[in-house]
PDB file of N, CA and C in Angstrom:
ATOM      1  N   UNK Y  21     161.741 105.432  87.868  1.00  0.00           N
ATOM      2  CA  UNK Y  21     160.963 105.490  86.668  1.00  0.00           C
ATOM      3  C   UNK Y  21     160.345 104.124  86.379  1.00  0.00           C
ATOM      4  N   UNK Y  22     160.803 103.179  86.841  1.00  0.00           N
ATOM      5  CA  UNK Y  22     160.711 101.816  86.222  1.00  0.00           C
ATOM      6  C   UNK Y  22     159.457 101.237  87.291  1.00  0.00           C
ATOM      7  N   UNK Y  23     159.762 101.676  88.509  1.00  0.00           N
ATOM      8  CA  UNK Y  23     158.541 101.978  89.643  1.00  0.00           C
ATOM      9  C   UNK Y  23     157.194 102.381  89.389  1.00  0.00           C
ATOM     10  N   UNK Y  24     156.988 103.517  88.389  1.00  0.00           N
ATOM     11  CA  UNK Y  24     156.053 103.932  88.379  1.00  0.00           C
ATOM     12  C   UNK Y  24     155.641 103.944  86.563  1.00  0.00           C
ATOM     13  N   UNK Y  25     156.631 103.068  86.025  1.00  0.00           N
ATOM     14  CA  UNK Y  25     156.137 102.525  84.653  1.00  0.00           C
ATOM     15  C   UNK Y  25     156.349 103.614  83.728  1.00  0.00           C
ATOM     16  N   UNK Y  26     157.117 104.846  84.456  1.00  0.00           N
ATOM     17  CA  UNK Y  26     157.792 105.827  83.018  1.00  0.00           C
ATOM     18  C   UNK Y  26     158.685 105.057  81.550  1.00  0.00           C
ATOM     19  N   UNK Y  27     158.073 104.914  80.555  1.00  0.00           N
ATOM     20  CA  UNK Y  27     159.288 104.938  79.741  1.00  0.00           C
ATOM     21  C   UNK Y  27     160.685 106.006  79.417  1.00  0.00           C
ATOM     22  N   UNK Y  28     161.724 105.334  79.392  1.00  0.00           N
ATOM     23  CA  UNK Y  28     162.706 105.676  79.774  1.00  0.00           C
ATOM     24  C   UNK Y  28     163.472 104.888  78.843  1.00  0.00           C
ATOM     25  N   UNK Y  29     164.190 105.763  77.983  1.00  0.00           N
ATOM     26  CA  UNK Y  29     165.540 104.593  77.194  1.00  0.00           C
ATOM     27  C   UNK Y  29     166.903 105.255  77.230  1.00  0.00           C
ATOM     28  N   UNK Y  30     168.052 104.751  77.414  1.00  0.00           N
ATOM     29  CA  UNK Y  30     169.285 104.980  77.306  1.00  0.00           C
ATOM     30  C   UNK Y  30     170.344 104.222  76.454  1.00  0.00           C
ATOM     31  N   UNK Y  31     170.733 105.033  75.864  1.00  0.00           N
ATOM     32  CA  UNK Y  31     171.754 104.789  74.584  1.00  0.00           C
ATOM     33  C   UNK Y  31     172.779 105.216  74.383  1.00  0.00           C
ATOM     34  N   UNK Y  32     173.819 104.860  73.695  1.00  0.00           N
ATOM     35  CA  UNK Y  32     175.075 105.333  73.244  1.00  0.00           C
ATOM     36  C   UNK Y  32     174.919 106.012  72.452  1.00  0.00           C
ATOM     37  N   UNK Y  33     174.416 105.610  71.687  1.00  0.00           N
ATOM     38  CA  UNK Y  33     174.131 106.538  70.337  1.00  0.00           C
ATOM     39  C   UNK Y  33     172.694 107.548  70.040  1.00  0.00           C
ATOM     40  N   UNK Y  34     173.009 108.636  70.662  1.00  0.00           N
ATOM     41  CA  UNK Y  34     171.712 109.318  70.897  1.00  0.00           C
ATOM     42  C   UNK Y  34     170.673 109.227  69.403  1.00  0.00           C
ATOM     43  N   UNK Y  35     171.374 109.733  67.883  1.00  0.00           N
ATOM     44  CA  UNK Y  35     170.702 109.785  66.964  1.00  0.00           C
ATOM     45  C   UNK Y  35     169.848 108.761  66.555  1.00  0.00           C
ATOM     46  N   UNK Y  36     170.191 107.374  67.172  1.00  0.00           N
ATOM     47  CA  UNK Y  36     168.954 106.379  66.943  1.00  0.00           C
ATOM     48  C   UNK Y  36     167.592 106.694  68.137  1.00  0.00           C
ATOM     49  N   UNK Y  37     167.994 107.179  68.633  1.00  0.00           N
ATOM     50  CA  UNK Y  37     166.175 107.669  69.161  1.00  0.00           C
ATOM     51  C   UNK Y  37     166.055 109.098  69.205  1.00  0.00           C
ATOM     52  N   UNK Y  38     166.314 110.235  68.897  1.00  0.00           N
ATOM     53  CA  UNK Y  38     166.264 111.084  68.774  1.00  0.00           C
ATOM     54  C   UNK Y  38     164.831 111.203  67.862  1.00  0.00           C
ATOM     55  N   UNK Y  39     164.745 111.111  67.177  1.00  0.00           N
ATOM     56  CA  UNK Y  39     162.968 110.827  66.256  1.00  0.00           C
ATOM     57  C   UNK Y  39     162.155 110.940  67.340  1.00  0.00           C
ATOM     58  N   UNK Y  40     162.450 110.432  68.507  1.00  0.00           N
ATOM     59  CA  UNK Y  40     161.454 109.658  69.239  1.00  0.00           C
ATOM     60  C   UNK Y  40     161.366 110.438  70.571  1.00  0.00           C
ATOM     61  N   UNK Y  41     162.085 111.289  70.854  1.00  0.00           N
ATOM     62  CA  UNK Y  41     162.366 111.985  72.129  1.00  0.00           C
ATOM     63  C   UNK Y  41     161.661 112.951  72.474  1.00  0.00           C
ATOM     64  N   UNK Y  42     160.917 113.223  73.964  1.00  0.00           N
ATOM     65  CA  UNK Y  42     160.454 114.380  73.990  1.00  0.00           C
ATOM     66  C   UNK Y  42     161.279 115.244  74.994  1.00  0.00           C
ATOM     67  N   UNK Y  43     162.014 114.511  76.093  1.00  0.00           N
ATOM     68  CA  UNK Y  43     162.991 115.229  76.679  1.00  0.00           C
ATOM     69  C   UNK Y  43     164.522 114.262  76.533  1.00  0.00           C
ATOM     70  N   UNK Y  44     165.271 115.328  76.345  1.00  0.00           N
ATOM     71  CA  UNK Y  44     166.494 114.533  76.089  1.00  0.00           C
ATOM     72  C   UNK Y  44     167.593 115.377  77.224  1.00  0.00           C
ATOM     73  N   UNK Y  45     167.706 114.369  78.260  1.00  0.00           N
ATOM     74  CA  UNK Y  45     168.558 115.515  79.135  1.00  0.00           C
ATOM     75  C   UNK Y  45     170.087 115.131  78.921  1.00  0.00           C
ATOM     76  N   UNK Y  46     171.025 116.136  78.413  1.00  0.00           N
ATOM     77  CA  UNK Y  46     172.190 115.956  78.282  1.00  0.00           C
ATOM     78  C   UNK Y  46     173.276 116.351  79.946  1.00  0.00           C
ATOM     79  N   UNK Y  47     174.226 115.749  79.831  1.00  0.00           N
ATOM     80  CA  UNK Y  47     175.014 115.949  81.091  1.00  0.00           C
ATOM     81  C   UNK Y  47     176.234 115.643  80.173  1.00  0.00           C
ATOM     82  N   UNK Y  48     177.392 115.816  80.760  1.00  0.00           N
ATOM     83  CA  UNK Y  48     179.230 116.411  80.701  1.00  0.00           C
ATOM     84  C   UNK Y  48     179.382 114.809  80.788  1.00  0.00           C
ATOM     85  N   UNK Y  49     180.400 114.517  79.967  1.00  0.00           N
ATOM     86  CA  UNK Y  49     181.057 113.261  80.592  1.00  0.00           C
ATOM     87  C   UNK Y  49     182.478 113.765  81.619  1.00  0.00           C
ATOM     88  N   UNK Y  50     182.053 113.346  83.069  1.00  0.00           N
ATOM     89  CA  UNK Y  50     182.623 113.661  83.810  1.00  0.00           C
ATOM     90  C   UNK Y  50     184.006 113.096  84.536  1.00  0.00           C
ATOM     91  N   UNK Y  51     184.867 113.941  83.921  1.00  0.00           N
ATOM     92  CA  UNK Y  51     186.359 113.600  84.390  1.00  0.00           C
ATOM     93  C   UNK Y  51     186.870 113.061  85.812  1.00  0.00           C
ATOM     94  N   UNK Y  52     186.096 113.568  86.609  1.00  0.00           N
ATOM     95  CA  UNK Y  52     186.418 113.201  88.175  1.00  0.00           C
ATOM     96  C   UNK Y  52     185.677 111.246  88.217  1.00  0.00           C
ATOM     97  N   UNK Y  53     184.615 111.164  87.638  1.00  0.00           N
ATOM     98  CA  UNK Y  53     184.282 109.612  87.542  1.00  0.00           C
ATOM     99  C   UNK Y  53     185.357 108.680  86.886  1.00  0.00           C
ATOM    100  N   UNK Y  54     186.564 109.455  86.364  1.00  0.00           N
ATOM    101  CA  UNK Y  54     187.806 108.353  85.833  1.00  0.00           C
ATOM    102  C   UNK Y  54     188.454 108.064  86.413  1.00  0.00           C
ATOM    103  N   UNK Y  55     189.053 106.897  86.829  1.00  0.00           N
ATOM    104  CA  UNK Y  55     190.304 106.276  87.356  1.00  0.00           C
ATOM    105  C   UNK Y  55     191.509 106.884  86.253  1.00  0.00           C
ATOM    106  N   UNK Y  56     191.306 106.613  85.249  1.00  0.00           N
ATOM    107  CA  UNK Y  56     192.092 106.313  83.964  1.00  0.00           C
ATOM    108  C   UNK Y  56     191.809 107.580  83.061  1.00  0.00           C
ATOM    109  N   UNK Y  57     192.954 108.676  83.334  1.00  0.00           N
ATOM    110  CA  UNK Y  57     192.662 110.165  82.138  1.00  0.00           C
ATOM    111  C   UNK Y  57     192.900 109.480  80.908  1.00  0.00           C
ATOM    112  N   UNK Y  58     193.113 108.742  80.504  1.00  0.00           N
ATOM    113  CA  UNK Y  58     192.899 108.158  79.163  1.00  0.00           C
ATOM    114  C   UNK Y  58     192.101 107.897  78.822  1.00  0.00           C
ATOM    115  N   UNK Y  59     191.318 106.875  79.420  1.00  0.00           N
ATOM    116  CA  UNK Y  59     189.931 106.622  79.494  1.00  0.00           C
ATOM    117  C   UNK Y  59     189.213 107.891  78.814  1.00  0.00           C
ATOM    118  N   UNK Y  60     189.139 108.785  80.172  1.00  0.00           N
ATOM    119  CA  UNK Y  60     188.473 109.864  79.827  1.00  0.00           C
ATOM    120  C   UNK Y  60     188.509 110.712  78.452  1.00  0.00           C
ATOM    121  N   UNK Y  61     189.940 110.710  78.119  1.00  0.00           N
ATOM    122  CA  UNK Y  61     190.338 111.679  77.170  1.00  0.00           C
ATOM    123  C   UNK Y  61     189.836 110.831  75.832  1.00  0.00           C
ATOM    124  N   UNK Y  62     189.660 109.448  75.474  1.00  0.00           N
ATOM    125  CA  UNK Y  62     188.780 108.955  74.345  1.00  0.00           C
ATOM    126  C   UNK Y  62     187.630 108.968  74.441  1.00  0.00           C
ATOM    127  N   UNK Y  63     186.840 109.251  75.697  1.00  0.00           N
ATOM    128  CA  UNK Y  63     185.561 109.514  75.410  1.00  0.00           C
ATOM    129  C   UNK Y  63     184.725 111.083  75.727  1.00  0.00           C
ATOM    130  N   UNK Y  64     185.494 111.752  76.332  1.00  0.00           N
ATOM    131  CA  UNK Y  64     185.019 112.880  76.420  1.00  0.00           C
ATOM    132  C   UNK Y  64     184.357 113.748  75.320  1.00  0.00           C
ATOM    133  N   UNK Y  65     184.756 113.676  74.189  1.00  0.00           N
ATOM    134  CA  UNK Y  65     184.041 114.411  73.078  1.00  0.00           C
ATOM    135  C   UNK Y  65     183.644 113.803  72.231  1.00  0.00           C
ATOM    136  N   UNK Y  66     182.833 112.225  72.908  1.00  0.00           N
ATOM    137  CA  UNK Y  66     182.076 111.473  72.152  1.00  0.00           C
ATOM    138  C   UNK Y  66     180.544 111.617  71.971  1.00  0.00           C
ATOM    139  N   UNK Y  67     180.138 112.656  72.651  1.00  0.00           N
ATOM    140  CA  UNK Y  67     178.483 112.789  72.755  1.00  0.00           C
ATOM    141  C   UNK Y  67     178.654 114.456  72.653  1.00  0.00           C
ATOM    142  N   UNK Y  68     178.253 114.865  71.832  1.00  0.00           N
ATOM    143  CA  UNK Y  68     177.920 116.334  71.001  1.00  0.00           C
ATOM    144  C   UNK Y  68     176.828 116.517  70.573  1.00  0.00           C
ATOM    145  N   UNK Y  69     175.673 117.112  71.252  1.00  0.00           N
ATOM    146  CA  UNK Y  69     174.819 117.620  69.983  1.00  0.00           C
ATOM    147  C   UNK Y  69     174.757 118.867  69.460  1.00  0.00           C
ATOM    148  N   UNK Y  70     174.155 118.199  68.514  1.00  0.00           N
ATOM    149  CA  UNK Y  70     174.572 119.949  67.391  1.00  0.00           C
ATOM    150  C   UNK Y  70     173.110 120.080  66.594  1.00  0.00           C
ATOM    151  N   UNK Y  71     172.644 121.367  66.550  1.00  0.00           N
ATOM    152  CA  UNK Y  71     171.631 121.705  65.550  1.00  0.00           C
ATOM    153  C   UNK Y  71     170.970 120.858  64.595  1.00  0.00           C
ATOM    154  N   UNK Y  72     171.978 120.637  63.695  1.00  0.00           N
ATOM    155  CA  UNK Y  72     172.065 119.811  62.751  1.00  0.00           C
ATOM    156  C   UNK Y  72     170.841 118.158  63.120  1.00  0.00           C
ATOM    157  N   UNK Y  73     171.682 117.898  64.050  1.00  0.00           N
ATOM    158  CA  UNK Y  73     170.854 116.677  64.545  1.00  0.00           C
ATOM    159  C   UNK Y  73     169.377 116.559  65.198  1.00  0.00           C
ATOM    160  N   UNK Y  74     168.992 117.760  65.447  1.00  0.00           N
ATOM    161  CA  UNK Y  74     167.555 118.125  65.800  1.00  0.00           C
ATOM    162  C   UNK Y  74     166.554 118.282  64.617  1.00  0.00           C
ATOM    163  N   UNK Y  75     166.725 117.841  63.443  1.00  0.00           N
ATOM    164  CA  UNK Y  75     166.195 117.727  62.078  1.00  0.00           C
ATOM    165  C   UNK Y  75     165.561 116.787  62.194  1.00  0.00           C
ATOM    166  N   UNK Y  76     163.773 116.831  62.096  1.00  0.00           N
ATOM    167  CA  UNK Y  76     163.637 115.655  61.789  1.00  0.00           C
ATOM    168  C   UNK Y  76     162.721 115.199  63.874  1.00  0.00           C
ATOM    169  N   UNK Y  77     163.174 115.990  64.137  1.00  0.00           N
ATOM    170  CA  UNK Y  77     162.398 115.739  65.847  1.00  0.00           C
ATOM    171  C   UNK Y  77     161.421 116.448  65.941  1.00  0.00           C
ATOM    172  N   UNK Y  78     160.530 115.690  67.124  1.00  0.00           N
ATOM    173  CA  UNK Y  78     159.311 116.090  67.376  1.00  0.00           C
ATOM    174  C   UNK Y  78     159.362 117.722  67.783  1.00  0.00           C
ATOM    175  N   UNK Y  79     158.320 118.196  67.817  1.00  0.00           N
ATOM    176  CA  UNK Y  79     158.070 119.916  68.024  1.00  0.00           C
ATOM    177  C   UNK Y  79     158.193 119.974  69.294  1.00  0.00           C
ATOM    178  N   UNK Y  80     158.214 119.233  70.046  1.00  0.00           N
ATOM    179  CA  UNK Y  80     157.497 119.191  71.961  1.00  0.00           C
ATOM    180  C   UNK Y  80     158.669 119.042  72.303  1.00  0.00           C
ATOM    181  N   UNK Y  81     159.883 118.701  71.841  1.00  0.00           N
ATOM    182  CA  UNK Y  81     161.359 118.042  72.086  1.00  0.00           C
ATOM    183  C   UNK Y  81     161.790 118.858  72.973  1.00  0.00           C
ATOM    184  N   UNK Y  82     162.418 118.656  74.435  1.00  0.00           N
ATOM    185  CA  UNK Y  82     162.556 119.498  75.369  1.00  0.00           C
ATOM    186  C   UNK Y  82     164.245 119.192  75.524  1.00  0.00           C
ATOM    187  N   UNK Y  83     165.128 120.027  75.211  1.00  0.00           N
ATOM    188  CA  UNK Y  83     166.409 119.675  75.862  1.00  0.00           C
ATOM    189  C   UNK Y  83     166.680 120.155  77.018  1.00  0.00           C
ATOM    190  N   UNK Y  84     167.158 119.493  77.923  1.00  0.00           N
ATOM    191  CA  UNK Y  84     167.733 119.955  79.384  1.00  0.00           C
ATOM    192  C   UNK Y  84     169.369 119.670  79.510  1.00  0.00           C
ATOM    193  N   UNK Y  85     170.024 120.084  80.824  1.00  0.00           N
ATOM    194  CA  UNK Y  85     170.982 119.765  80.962  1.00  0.00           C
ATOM    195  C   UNK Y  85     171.076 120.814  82.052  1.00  0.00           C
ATOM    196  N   UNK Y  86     171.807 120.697  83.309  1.00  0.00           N
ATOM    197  CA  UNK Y  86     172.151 121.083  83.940  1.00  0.00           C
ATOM    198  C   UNK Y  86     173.142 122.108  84.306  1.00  0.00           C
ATOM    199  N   UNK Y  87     173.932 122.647  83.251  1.00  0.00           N
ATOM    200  CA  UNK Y  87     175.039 123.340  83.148  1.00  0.00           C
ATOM    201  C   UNK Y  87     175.821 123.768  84.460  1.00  0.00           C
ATOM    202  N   UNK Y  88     176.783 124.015  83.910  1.00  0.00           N
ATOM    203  CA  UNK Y  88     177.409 124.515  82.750  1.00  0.00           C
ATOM    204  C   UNK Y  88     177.731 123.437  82.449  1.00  0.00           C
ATOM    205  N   UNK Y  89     178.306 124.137  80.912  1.00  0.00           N
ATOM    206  CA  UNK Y  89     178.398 122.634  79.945  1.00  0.00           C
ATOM    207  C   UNK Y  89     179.466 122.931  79.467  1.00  0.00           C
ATOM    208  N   UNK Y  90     180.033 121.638  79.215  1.00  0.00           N
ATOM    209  CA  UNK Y  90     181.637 121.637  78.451  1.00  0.00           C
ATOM    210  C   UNK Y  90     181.489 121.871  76.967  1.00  0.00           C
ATOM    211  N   UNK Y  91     181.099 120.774  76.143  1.00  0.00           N
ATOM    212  CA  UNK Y  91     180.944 120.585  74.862  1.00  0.00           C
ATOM    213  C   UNK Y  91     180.244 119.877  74.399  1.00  0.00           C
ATOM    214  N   UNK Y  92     179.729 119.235  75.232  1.00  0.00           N
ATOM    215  CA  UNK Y  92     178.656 117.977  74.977  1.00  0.00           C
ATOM    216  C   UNK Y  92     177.296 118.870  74.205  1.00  0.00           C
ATOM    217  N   UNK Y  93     177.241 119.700  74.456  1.00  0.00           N
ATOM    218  CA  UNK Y  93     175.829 120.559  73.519  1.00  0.00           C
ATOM    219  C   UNK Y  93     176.764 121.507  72.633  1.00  0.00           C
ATOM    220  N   UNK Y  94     176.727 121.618  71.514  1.00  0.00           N
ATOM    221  CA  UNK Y  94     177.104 122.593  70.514  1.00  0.00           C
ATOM    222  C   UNK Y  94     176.229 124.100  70.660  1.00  0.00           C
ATOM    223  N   UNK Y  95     177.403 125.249  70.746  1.00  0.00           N
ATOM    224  CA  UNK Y  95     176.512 126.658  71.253  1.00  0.00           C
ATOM    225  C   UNK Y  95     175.644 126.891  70.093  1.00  0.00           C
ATOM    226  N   UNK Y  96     175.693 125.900  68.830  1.00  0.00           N
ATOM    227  CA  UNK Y  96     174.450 126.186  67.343  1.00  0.00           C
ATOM    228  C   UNK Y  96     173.199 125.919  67.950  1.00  0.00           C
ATOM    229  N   UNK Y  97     172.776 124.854  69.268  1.00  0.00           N
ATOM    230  CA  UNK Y  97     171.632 124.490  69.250  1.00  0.00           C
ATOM    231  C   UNK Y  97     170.995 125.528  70.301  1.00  0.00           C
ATOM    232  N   UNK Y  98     171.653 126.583  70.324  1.00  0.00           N
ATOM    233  CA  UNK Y  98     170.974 127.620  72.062  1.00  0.00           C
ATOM    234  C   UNK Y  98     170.156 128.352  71.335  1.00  0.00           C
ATOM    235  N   UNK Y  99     169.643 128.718  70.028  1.00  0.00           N
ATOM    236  CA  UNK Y  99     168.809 129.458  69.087  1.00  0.00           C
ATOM    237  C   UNK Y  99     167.710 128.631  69.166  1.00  0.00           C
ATOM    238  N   UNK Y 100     167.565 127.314  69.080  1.00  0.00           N
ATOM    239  CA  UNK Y 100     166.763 126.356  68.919  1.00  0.00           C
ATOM    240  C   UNK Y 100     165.823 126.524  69.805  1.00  0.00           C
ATOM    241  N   UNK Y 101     164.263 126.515  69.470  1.00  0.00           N
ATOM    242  CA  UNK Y 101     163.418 126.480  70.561  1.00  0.00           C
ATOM    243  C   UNK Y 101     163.145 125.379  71.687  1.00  0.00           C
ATOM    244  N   UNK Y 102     163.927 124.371  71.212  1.00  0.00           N
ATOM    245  CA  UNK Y 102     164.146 123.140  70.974  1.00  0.00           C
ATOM    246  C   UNK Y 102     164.943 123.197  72.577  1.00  0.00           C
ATOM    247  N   UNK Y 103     165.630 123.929  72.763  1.00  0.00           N
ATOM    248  CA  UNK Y 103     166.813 124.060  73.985  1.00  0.00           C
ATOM    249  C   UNK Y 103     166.246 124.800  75.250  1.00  0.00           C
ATOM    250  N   UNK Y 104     166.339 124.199  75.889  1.00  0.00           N
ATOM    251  CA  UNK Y 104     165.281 124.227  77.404  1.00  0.00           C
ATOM    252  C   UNK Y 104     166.253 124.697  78.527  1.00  0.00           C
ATOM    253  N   UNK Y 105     167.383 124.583  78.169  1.00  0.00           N
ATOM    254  CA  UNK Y 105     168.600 124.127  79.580  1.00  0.00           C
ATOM    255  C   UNK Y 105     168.597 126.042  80.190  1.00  0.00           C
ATOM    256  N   UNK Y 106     168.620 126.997  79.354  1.00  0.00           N
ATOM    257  CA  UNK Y 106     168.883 128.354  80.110  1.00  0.00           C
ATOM    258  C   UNK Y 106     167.664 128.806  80.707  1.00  0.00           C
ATOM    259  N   UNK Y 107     166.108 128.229  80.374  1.00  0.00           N
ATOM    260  CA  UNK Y 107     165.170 128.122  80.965  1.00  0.00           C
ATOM    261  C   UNK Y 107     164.676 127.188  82.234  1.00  0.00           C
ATOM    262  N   UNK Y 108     165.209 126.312  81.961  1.00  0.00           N
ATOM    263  CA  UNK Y 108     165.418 125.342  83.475  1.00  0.00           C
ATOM    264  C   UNK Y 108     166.823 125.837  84.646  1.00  0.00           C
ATOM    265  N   UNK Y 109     167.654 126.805  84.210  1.00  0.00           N
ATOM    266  CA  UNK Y 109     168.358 127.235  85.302  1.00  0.00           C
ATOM    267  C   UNK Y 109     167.486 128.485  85.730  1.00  0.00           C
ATOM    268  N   UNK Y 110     166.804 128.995  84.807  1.00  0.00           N
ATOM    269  CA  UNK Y 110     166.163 130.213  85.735  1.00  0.00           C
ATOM    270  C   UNK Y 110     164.749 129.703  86.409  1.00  0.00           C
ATOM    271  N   UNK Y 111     164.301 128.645  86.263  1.00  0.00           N
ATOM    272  CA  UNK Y 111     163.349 128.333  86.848  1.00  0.00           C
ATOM    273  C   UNK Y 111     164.012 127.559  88.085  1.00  0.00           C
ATOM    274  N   UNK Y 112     164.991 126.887  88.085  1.00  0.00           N
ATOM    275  CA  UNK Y 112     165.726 126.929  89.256  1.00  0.00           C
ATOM    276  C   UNK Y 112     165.850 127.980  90.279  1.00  0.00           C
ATOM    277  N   UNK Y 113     166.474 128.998  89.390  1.00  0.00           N
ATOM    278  CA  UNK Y 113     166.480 130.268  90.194  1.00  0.00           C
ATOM    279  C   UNK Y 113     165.307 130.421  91.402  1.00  0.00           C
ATOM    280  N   UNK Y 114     163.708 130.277  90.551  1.00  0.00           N
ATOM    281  CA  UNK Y 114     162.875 130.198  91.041  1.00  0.00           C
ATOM    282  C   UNK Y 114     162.283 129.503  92.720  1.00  0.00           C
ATOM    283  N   UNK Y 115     162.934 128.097  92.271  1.00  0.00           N
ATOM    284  CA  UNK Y 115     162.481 126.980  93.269  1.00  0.00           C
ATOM    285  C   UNK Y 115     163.307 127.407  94.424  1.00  0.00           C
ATOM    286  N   UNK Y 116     164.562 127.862  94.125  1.00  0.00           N
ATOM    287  CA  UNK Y 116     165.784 128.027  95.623  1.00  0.00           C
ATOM    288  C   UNK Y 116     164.774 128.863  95.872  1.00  0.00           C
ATOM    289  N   UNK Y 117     164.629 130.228  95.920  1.00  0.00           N
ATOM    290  CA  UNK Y 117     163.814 131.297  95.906  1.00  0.00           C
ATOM    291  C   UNK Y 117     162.785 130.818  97.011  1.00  0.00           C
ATOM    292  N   UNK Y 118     161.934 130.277  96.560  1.00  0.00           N
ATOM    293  CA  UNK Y 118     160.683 129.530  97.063  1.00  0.00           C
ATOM    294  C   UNK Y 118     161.169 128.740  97.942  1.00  0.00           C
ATOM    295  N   UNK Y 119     162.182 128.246  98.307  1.00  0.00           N
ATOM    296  CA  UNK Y 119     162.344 127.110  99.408  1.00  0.00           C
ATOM    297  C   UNK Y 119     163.041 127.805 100.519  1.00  0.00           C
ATOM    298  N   UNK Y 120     163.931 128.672 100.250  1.00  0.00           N
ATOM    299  CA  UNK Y 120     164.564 129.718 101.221  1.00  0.00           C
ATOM    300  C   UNK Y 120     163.717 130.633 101.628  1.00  0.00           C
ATOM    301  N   UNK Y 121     162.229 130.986 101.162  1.00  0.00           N
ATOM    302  CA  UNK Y 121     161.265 131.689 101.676  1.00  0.00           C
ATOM    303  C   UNK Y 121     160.504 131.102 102.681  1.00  0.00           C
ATOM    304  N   UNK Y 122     160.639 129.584 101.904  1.00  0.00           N
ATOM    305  CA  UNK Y 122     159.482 129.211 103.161  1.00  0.00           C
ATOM    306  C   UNK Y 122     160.045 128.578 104.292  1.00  0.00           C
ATOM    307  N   UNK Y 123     161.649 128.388 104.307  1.00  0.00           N
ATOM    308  CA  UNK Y 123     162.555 127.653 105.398  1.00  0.00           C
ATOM    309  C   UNK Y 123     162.276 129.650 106.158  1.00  0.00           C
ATOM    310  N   UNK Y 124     162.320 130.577 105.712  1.00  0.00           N
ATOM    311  CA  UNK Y 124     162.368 131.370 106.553  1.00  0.00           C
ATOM    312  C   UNK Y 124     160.872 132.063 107.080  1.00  0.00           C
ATOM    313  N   UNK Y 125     160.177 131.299 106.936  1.00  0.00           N
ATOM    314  CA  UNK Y 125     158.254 131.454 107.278  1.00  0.00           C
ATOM    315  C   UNK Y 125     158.314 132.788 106.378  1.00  0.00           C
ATOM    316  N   UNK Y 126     158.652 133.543 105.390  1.00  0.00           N
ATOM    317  CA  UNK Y 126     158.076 134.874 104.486  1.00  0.00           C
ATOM    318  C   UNK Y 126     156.910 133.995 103.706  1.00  0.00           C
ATOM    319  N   UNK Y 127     156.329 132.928 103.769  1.00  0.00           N
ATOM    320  CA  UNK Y 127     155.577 132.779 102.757  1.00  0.00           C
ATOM    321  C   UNK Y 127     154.184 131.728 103.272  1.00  0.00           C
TER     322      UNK Y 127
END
């Protein structure tokens, strides 16, 4: 990103740029990256978003995330038009689709 001059910001605290976001891709804080289950276990349910916090954001605001998801997205925000992530796995769906067609010449 920094290559080709995308802005790009990363934070701890998502709600200070949230105003400002047009894609916000969420991911799991992932247990297997710990040495230390302690570690893990104080920060694992430190990044939540919830409905609530999408107040106040741009209309274009795209959430992603890769799922499945632990808890890091609250199931309040899957109503939200706002929530992109069950539309980016079926457009996934899509791309395998398309790449296994053309690894097998159907296309």
């Amino acid at each position: 990103m920094r290559a080709n001059n995308i802005k790009f910001d990363e934070r701890e605290d998502m709600n200070s740029i949230l105003a400002e976001t047009d894609i916000l891709y969420m991911t799991r804080v992932q247990q297997e990256r710990f040495t230390d289950l302690v570690e893990y276990e104080k920060v694992k349910n430190t990044y939540t978003l919830r409905n609530s916090m999408l107040e106040g954001t741009k209309d274009n605001l795209r959430i992603l995330h890769p799922l499945p998801r632990i808890n890091e997205i609250a199931a309040d925000v899957d109503a939200n038009p706002k929530a992109y992530y069950f539309e980016q796995a079926r457009n996934g769906v899509f791309a395998r689709q398309a790449v296994i067609c053309s690894i097998l010449g159907l296309v």
